[in-house]
Short mmCIF file of C-alpha atoms and ligand atoms in Angstrom, two decimals:
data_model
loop_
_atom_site.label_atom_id
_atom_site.label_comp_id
_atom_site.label_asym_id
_atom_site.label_seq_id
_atom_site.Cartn_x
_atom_site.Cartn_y
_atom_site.Cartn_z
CA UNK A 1 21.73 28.98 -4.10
CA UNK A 2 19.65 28.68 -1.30
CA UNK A 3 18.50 25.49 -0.06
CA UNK A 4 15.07 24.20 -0.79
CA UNK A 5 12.82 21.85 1.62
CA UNK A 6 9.95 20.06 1.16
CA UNK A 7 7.24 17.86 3.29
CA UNK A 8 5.59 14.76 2.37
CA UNK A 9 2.46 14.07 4.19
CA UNK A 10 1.00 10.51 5.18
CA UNK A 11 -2.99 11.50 5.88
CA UNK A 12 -4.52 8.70 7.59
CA UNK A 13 -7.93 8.35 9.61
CA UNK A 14 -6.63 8.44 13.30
CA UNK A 15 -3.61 10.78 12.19
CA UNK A 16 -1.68 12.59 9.89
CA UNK A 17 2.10 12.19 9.45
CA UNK A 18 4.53 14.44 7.96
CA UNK A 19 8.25 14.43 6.67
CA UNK A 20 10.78 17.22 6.40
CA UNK A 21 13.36 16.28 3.42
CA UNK A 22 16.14 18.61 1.17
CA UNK A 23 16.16 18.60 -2.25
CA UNK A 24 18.67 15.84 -2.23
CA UNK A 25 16.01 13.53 -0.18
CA UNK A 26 17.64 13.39 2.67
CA UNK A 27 14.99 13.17 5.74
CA UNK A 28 15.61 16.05 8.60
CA UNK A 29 12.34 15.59 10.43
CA UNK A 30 9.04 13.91 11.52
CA UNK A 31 6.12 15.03 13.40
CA UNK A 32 2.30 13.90 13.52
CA UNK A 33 -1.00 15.36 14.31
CA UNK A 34 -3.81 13.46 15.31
CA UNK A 35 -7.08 13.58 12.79
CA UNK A 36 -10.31 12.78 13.54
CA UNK A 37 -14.04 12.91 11.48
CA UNK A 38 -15.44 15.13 13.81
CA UNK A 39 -13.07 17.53 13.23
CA UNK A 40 -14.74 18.02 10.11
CA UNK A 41 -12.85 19.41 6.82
CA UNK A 42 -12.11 22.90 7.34
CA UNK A 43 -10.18 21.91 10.81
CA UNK A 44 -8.68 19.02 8.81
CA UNK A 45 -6.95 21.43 6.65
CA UNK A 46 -5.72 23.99 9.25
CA UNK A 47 -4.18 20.71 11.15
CA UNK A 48 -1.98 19.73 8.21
CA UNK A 49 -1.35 23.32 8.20
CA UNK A 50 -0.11 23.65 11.05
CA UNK A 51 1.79 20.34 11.12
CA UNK A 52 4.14 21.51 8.04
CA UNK A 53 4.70 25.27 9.85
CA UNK A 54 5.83 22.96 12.85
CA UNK A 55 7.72 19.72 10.60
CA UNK A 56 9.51 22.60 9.56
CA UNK A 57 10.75 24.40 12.51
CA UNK A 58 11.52 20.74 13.91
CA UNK A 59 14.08 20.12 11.39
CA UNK A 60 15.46 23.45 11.29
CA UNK A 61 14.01 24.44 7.95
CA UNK A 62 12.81 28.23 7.94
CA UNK A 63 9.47 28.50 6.28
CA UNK A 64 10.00 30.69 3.38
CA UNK A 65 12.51 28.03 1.85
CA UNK A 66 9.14 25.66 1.62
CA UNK A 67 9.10 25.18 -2.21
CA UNK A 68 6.37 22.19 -2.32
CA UNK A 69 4.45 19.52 0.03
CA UNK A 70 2.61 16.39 -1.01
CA UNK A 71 -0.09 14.65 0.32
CA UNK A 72 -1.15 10.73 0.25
CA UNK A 73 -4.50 10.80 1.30
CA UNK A 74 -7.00 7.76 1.63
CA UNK A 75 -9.93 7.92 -0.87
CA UNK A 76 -10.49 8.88 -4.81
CA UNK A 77 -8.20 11.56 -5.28
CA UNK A 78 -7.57 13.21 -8.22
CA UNK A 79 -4.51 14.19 -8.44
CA UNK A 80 -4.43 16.48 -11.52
CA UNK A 81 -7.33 18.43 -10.21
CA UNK A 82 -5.61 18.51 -6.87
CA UNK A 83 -9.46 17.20 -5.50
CA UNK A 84 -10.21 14.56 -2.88
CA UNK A 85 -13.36 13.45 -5.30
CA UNK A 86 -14.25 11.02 -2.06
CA UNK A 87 -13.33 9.67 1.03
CA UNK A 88 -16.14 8.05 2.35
CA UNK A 89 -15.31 7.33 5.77
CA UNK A 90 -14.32 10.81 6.58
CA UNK A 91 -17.92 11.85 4.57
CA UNK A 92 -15.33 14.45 2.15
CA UNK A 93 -16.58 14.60 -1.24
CA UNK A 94 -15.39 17.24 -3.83
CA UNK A 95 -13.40 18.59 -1.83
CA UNK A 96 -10.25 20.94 -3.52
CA UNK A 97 -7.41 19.81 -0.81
CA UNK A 98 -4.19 20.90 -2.74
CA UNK A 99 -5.54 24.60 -3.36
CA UNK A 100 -6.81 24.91 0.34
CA UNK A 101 -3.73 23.71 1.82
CA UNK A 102 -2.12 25.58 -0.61
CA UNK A 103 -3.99 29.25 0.46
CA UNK A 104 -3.02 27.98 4.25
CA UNK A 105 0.34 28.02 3.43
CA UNK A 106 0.54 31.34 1.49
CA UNK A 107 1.00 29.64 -1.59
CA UNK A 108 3.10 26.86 -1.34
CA UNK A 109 2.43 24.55 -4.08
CA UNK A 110 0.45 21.26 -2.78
CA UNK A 111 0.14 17.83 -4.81
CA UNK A 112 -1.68 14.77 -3.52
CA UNK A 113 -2.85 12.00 -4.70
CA UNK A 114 -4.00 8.49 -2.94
CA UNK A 115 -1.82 6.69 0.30
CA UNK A 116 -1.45 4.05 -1.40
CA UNK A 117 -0.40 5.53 -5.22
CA UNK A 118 1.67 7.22 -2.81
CA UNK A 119 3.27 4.71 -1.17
CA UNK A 120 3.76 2.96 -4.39
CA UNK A 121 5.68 5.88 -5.73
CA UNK A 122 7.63 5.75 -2.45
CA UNK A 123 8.57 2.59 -3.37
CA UNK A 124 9.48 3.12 -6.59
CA UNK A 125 11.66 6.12 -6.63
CA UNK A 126 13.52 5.70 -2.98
CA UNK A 127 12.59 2.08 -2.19
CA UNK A 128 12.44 -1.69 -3.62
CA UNK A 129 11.66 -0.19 -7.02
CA UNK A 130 14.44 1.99 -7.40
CA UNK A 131 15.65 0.35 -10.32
CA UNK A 132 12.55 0.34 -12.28
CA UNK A 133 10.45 2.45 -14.04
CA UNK A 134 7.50 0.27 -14.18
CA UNK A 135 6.57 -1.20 -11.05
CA UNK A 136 3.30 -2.07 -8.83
CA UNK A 137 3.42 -2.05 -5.07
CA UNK A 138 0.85 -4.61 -3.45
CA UNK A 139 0.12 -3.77 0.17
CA UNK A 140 -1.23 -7.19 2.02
CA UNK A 141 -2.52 -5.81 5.30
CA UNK A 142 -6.46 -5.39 6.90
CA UNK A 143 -7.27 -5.41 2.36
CA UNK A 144 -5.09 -5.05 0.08
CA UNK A 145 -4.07 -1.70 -1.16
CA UNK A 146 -2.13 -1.51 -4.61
CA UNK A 147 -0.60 1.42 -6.32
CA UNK A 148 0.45 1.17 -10.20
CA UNK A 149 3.86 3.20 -11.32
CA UNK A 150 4.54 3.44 -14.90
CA UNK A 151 7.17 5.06 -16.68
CA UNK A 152 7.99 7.04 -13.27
CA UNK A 153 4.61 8.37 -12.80
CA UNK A 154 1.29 7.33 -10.34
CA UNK A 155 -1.15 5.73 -13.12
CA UNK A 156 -4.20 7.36 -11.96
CA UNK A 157 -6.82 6.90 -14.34
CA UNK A 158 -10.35 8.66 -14.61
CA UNK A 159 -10.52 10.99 -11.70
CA UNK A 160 -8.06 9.13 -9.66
CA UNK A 161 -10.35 5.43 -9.84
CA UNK A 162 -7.35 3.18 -10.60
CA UNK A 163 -5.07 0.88 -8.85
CA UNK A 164 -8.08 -0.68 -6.55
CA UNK A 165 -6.10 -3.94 -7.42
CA UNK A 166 -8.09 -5.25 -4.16
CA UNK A 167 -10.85 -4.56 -5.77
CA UNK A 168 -10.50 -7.16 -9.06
CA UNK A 169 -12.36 -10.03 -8.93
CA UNK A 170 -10.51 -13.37 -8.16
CA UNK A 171 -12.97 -15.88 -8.01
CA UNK A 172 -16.65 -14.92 -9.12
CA UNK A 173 -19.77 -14.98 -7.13
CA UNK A 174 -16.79 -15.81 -4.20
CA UNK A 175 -16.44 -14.36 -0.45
CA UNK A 176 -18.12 -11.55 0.26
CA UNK A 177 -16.37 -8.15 0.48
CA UNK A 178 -17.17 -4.75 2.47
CA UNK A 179 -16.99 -3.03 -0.94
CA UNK A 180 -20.46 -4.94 -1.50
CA UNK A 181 -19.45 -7.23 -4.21
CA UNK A 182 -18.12 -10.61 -4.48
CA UNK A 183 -14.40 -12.60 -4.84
CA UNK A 184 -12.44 -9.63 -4.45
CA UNK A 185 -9.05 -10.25 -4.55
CA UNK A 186 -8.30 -8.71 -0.87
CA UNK A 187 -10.77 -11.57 0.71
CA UNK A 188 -7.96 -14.40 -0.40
CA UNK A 189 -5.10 -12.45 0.32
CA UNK A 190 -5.07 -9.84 2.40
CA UNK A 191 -3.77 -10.35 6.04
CA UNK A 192 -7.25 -10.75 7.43
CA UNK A 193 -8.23 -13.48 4.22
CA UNK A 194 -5.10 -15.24 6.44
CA UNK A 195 -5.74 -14.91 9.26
CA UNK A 196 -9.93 -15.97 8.48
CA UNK A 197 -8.43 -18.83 6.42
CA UNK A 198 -5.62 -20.03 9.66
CA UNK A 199 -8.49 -20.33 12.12
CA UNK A 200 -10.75 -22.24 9.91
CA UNK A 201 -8.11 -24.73 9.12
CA UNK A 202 -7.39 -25.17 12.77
CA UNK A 203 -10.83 -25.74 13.64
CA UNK A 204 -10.87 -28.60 10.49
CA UNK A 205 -7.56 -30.10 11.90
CA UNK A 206 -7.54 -30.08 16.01
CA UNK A 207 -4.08 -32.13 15.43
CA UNK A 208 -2.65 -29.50 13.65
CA UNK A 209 0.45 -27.97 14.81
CA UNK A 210 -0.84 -24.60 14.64
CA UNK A 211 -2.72 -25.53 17.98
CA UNK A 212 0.69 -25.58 19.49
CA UNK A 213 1.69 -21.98 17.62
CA UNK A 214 -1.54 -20.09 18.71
CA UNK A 215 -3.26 -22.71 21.41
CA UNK A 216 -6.87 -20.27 21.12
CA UNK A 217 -7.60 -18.68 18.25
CA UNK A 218 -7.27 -14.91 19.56
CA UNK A 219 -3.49 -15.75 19.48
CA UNK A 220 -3.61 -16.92 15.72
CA UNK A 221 -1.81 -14.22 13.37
CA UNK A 222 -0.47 -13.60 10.03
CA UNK A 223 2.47 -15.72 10.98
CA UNK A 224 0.59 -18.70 12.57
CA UNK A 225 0.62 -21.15 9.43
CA UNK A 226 3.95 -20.12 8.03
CA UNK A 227 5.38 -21.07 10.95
CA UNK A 228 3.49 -24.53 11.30
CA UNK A 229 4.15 -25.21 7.48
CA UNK A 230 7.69 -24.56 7.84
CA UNK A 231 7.49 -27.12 10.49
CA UNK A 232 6.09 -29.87 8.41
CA UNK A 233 2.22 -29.73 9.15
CA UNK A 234 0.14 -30.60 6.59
CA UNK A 235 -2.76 -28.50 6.82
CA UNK A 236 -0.62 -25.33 7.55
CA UNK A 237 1.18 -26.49 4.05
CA UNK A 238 -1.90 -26.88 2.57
CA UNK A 239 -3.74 -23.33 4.12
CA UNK A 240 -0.03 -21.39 2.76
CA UNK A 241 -0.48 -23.18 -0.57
CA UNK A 242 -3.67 -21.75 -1.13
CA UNK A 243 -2.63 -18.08 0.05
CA UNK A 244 0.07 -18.04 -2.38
CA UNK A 245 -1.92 -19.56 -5.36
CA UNK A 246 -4.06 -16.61 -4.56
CA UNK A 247 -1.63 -14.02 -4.09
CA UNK A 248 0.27 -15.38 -7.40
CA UNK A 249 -3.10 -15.33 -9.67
CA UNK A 250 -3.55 -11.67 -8.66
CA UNK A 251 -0.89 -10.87 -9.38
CA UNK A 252 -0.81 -12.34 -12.64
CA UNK A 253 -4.05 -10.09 -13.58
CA UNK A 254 -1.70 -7.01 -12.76
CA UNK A 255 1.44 -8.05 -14.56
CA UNK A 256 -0.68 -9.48 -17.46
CA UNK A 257 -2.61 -5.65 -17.88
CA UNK A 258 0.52 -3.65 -17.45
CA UNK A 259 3.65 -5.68 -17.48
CA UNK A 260 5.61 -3.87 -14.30
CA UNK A 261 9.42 -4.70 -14.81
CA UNK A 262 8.45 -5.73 -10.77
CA UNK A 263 5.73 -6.44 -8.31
CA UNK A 264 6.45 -5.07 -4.63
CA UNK A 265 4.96 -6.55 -1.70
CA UNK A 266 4.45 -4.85 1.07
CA UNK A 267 2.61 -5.22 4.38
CA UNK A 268 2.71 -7.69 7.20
CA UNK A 269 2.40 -10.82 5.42
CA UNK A 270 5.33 -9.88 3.35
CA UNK A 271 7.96 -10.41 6.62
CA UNK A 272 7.94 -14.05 5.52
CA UNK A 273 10.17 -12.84 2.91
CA UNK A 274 11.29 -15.96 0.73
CA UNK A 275 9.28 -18.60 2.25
CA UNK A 276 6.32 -16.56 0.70
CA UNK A 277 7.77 -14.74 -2.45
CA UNK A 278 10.06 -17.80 -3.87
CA UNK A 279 7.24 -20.07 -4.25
CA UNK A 280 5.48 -16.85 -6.33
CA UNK A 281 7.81 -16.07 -7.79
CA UNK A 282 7.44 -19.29 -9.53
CA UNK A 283 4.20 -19.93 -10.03
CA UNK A 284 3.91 -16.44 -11.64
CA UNK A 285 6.92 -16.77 -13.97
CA UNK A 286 5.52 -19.95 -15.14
CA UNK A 287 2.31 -18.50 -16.01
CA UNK A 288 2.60 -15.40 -17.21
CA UNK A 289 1.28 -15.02 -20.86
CA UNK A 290 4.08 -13.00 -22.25
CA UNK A 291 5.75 -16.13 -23.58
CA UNK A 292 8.02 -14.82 -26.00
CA UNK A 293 9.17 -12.67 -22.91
CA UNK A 294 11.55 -14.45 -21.24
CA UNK A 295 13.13 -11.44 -18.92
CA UNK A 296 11.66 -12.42 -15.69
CA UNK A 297 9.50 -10.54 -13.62
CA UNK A 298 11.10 -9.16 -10.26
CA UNK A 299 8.93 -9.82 -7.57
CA UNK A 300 10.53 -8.52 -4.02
CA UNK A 301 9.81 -7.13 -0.63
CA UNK A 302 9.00 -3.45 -0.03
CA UNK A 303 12.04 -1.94 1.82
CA UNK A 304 10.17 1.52 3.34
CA UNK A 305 7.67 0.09 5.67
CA UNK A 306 5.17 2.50 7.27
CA UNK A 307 7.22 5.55 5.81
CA UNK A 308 6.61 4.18 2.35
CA UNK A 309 3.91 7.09 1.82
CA UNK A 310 5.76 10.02 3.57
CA UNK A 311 8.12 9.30 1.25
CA UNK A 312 6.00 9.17 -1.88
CA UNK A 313 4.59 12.52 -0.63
CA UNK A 314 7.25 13.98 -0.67
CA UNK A 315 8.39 12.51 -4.50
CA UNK A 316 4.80 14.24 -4.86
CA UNK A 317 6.07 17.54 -3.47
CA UNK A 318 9.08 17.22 -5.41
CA UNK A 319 6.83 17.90 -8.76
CA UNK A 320 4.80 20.41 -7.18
ZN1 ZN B 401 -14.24 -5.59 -2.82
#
């Protein structure tokens, strides 16, 4: 039989990346194309056209043994109508991205669905999930992007609306968020929550340690108060405390609604390995409601990085 390829495609705001695998998953090629809002839609699409034609030829994979590509787009997508329903900051709304990629392609099937459903089925079928069928990949970076797997499959919901874990409220009438409500879960602990929450807490404690770490606070980053805590400052101890109690009761809203057999964290933040997951770890095990569950819930580090959504693209493509 002859052998069958597919590309999984990363669609991001400054540029699209793109995958070549086989049928067995293993991963020939890369290549990228740079994206842009001006380009407007119908360029858009001829761009990721023209990226898979040349993914393909990079890897040595002639076209006509194409049998499916997938897309992770940002936005609302709807998967099972194929539809970006809207990604604001790219002004696309309604807009039927499988089919048109599909008639660019001369029919090559084309599934998509969101980056970061995407990168949670990445995850979850060649990643830190592998084991799993039910799992949840948390993305702490500029937000916090979330993706929901269960029983194998992206958990969409209406139109493509769900797994905006960011999105759930953690503490009512709390921080403002961009999304124009209040307390979202992303303004505790994403990356920027951190690094918002490092700077304050130096500014409260000028003998703090992290002074020494980041001595102004354009040096400060996502690793400034792990480091300090681990050196035995207070306030760092007490600014990481509060980032993981956080982290952990956000978690705890996910695993309480859907009861993942794990929780994946991904993103910067999540280089702390241990140090950060250990401590939640605990303080989600101990509260979770499931009581008469005593199976523990996994909670480990995303093992894909960046590629996590080429590779969920392509599990896409794989069910095109
Ligand atoms: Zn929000």
């Amino acid at each position: 039989m002859a052998a069958k390829y597919y590309v999984g495609i990363d669609l991001g705001g400054m540029s699209a990346k793109a995958g070549l695998f086989d049928e067995g998953g293993k991963y020939l090629a890369k290549d990228t194309v740079k994206t842009s809002k001006s380009d407007g839609y119908a360029v858009t699409v001829k761009d990721l056209a023209g990226l898979v034609r040349s993914v393909c030829e990079k890897g040595g994979a002639a076209f006509s043994a194409l049998s499916g590509v997938g897309i992770g787009s940002p936005g609302i997508i709807d998967g099972g109508a194929g539809k970006v329903v809207s990604w604001t900051n790219f002004g696309w709304e309604d807009k039927s991205l499988a089919s048109d990629l599909s008639a660019q392609l001369g029919g090559v099937p084309v599934k998509i669905s969101n980056d970061a459903n995407a990168a949670a089925l990445g995850e979850a079928k060649f990643g830190a999930g592998k084991k799993y069928t039910d799992s949840i990949l948390i993305t702490l970076g500029t937000g916090v992007g979330s993706g929901i797997i269960l029983n194998g499959k992206i958990f969409e919901g209406f139109r493509g609306g769900a797994g905006e874990a960011g999105h759930m409220t953690i503490v009512v009438g709390g921080i403002p968020c961009p999304c124009g409500r209040r307390g979202c879960f992303e303004q505790y602990a994403s990356a920027t929550a951190l690094l918002r929450d490092t700077k304050r807490a130096m500014f409260e404690h000028k003998d703090s340690a992290m002074w020494k770490i980041a001595p102004s606070p354009e040096q400060v980053d996502g690793r400034t108060s792990f480091t300090a805590a681990k050196e035995g400052d207070a306030a760092a101890q007490e600014g990481v405390k509060n980032y993981i109690m956080y982290l952990s009761e956000g978690i705890l809203n996910l695993v309480n609604c859907f009861r993942p057999q794990a929780i994946i964290v991904g993103g910067g933040v999540s280089g702390q390995g241990d140090y950060l997951l250990e401590p939640v770890r605990k303080y989600v095990n101990e509260h979770l409601f499931v009581g008469f569950d005593r199976i523990p819930l996994a909670i480990i580090c995303a093992a894909l990085g960046n590629d996590a959504g080429i590779w969920g693209a392509y599990a896409l493509a794989l069910d095109a």
